[in-house]
PDB file of C-alpha atoms in Angstrom:
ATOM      1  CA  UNK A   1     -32.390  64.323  31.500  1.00 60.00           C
ATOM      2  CA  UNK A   2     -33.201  61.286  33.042  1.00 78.00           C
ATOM      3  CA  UNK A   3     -35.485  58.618  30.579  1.00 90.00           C
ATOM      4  CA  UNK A   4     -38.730  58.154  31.857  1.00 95.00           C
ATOM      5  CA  UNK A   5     -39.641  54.322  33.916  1.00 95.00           C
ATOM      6  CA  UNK A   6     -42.183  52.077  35.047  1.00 97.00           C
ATOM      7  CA  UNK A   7     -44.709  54.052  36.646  1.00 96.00           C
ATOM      8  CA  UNK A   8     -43.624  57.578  35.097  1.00 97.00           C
ATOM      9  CA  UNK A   9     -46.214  59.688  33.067  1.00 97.00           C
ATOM     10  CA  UNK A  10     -45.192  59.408  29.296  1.00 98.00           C
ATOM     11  CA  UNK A  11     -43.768  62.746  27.925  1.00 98.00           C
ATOM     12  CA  UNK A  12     -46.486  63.933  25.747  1.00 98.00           C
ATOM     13  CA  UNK A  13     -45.766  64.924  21.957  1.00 98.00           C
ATOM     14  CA  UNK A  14     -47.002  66.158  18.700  1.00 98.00           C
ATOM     15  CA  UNK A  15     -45.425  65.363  15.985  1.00 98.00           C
ATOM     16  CA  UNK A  16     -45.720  65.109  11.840  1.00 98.00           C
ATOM     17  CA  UNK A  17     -46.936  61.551  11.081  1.00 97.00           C
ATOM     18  CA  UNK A  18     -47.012  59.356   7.962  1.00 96.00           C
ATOM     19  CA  UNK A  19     -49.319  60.217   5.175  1.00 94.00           C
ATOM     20  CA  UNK A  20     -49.703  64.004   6.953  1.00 94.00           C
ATOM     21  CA  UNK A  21     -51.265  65.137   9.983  1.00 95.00           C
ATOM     22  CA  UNK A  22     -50.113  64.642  13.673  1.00 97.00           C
ATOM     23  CA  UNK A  23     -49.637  62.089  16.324  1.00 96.00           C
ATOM     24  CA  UNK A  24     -50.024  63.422  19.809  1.00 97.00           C
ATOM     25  CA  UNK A  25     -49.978  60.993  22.539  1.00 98.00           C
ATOM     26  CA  UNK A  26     -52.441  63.169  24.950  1.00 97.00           C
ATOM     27  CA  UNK A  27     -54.921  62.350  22.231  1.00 97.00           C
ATOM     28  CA  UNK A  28     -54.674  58.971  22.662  1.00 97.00           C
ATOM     29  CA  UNK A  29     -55.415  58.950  26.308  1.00 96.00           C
ATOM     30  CA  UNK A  30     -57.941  56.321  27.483  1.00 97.00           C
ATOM     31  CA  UNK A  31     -56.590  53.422  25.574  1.00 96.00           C
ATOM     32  CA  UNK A  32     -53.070  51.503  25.878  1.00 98.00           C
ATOM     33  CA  UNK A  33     -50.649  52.859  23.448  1.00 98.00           C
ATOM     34  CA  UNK A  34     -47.303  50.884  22.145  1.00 99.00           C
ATOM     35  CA  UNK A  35     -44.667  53.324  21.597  1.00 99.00           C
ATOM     36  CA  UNK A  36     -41.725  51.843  19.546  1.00 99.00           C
ATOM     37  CA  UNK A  37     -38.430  53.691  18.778  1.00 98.00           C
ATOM     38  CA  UNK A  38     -36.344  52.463  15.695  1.00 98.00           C
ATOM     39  CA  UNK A  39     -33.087  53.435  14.186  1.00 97.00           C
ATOM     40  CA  UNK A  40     -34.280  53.868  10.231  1.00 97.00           C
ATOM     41  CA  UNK A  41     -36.471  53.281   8.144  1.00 97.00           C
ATOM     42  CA  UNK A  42     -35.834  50.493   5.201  1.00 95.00           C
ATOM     43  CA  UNK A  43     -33.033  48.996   7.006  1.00 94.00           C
ATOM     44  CA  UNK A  44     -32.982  45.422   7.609  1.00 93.00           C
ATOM     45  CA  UNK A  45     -34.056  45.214  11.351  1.00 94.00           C
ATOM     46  CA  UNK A  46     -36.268  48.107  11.531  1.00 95.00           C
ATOM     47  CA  UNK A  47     -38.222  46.897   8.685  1.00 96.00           C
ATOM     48  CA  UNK A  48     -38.811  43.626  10.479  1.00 97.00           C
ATOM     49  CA  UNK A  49     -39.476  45.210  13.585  1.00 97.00           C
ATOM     50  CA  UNK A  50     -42.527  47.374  11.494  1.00 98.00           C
ATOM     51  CA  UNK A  51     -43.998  44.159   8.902  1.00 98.00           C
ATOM     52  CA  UNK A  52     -44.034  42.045  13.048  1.00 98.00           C
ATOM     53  CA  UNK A  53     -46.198  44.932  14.221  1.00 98.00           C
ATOM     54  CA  UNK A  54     -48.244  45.590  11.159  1.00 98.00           C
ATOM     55  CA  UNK A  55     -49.119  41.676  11.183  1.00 98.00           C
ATOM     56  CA  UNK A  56     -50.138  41.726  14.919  1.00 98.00           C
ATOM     57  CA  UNK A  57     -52.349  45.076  14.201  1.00 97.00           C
ATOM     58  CA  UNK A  58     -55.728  43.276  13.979  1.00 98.00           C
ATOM     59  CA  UNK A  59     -54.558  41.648  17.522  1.00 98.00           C
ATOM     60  CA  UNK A  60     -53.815  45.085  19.032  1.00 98.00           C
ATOM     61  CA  UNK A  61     -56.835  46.758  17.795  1.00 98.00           C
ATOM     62  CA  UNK A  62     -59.232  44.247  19.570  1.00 98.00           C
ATOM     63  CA  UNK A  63     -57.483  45.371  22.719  1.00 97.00           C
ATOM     64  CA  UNK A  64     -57.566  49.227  22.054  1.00 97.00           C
ATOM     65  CA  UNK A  65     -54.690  49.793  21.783  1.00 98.00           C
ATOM     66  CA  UNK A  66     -52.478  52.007  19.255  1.00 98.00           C
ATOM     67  CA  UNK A  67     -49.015  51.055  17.974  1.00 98.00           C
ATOM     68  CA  UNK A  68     -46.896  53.866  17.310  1.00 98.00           C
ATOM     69  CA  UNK A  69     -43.523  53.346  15.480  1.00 98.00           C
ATOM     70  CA  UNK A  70     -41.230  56.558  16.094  1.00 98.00           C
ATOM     71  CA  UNK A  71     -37.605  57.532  14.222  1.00 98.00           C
ATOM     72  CA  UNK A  72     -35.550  60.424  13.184  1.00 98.00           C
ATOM     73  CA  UNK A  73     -36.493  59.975   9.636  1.00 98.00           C
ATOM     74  CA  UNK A  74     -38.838  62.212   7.516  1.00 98.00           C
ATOM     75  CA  UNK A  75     -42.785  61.962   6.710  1.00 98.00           C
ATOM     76  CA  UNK A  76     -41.677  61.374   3.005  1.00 97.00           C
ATOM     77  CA  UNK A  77     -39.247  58.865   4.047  1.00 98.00           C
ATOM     78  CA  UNK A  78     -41.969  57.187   6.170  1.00 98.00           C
ATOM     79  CA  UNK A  79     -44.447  57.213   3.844  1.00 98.00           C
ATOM     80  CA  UNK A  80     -41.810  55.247   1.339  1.00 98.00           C
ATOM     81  CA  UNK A  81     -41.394  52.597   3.892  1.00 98.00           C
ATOM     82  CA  UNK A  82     -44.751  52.533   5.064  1.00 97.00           C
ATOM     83  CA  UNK A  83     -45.499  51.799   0.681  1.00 97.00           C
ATOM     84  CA  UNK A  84     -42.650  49.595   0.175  1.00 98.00           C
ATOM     85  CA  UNK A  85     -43.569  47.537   2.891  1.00 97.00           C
ATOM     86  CA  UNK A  86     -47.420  47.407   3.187  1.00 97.00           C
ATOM     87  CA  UNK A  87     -47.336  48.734   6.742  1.00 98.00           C
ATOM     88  CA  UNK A  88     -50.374  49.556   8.986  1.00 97.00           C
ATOM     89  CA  UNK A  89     -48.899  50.893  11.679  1.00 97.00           C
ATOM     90  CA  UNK A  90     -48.471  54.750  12.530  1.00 97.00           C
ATOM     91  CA  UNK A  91     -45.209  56.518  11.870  1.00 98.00           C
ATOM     92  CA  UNK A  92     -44.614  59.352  13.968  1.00 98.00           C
ATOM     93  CA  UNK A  93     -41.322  61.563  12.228  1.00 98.00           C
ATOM     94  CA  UNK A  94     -39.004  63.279  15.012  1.00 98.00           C
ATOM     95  CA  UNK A  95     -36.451  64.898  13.301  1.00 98.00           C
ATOM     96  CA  UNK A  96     -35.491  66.888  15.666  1.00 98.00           C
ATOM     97  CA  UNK A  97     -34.901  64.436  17.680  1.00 98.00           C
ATOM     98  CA  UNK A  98     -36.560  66.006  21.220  1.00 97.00           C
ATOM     99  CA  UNK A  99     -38.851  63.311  21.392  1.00 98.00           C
ATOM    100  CA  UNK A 100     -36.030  60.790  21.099  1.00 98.00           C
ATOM    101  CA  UNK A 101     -33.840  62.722  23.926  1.00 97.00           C
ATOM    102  CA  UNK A 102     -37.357  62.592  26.365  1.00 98.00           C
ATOM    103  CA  UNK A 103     -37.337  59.010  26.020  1.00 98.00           C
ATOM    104  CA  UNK A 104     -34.088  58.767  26.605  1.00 97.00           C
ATOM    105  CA  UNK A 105     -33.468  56.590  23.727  1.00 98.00           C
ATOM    106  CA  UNK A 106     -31.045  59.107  21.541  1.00 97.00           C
ATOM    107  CA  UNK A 107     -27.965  57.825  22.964  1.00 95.00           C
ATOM    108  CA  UNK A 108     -24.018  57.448  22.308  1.00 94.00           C
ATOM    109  CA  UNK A 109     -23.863  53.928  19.996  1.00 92.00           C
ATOM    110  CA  UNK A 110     -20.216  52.496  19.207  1.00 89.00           C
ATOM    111  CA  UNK A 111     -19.581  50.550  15.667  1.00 85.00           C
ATOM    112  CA  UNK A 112     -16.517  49.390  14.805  1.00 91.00           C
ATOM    113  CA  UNK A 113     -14.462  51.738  17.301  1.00 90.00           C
ATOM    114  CA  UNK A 114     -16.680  54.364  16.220  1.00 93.00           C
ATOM    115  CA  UNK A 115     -18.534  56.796  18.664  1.00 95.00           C
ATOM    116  CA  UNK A 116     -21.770  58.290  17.435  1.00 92.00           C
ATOM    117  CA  UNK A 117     -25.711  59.429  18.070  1.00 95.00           C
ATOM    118  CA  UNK A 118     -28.151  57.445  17.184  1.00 95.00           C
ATOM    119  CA  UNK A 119     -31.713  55.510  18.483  1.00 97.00           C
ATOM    120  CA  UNK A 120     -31.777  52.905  21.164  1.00 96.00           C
ATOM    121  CA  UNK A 121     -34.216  50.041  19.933  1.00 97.00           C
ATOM    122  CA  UNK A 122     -36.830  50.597  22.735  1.00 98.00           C
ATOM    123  CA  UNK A 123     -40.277  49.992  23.370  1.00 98.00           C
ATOM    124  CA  UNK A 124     -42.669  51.643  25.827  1.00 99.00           C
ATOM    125  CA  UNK A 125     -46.163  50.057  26.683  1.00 99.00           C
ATOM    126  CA  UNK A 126     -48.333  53.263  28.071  1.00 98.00           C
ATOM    127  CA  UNK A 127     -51.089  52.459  29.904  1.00 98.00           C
ATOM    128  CA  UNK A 128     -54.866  54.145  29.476  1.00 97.00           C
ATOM    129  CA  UNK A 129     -53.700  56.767  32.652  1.00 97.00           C
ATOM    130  CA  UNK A 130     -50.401  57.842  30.204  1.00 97.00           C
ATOM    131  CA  UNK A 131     -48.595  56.369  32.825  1.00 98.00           C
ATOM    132  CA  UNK A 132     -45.564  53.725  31.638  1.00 98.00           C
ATOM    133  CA  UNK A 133     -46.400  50.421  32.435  1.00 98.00           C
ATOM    134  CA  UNK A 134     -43.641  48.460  30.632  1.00 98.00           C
ATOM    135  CA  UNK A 135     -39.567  49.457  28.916  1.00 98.00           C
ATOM    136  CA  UNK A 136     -38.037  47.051  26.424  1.00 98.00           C
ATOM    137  CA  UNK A 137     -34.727  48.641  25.760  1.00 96.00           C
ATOM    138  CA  UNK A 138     -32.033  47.205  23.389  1.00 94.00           C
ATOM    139  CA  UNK A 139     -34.557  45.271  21.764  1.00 96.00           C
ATOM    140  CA  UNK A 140     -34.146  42.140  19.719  1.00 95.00           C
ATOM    141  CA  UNK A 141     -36.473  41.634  17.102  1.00 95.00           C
ATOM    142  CA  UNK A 142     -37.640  38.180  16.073  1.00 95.00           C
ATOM    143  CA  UNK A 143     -40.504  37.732  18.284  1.00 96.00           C
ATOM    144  CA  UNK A 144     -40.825  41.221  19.883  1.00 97.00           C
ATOM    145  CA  UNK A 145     -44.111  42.598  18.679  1.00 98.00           C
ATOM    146  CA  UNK A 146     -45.576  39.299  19.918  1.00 98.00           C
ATOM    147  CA  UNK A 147     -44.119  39.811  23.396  1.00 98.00           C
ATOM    148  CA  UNK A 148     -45.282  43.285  23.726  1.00 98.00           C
ATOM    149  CA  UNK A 149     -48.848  42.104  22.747  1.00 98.00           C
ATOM    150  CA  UNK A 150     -48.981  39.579  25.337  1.00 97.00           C
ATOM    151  CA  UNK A 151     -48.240  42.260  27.385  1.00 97.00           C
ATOM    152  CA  UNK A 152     -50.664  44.735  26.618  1.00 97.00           C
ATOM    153  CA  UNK A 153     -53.000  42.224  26.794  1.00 96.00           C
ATOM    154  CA  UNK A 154     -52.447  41.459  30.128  1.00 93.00           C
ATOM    155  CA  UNK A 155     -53.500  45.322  30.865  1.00 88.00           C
TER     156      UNK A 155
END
């Protein structure tokens, strides 16, 4: 399966969020959404990736818009990180990993001579229509949340 691009509709989802409940991205229509994939929670990048777009949440609710942080990990395991951390951002839990494959972002990694599957640091900024307006893949983190603000509020 092909990931989704600039200009594609956004594969829709439901899935178990942080603190219970759902996150469906159909239900967000009608406002910009910021879709973030990360490897794990409570590792060292990942957690810097969620405390840059917890501190930027004020900035991306005056714009409408909803940040959505998305990994293979568990609801309880979110709702750890979300504690440890003091996060404000939503945590949507695909263990399964079908939302991950849609993206496009569950892909082949190498460490160390090592082959395996695992998440693509990748961001997608969904427009109001659900259609994609902007792909950050292989993400670096200092600075990223900022970037992807600017961006959405450019929308």
């Amino acid at each position: 399966m092909a990931a989704p691009d600039i200009g594609d509709i956004a594969p829709d989802f439901s899935l178990p969020r942080d603190g219970g409940g759902t996150l469906s991205l159909s239900a967000l229509r009608g406002k910009p959404v910021i879709l973030y994939f990360y490897p794990k929670d409570d590792t060292s990048g990942c957690t810097q990736e969620a405390i840059e777009f917890s501190g930027l949440k004020g900035d991306f609710d005056r714009i409408g818009a909803t940040v959505i942080g998305m990994s293979p990990d568990s609801v309880k395991k979110h709702d750890k990180f979300k504690a440890k951390h003091d996060l404000n951002v939503e945590l949507a839990a695909d263990e399964e990993k079908g939302v991950l494959q849609a993206y496009g972002v569950w892909v082949e990694k190498s460490m160390y001579g090592r082959k395996y599957m695992g998440v693509e640091r990748t961001t997608f900024l969904i427009g109001p229509d659900g259609r994609i307006i902007r792909v950050w893949r292989k993400v670096k983190v200092p600075g990223h949340a900022a970037e992807v603000l600017e961006a959405a509020k450019a929308l």
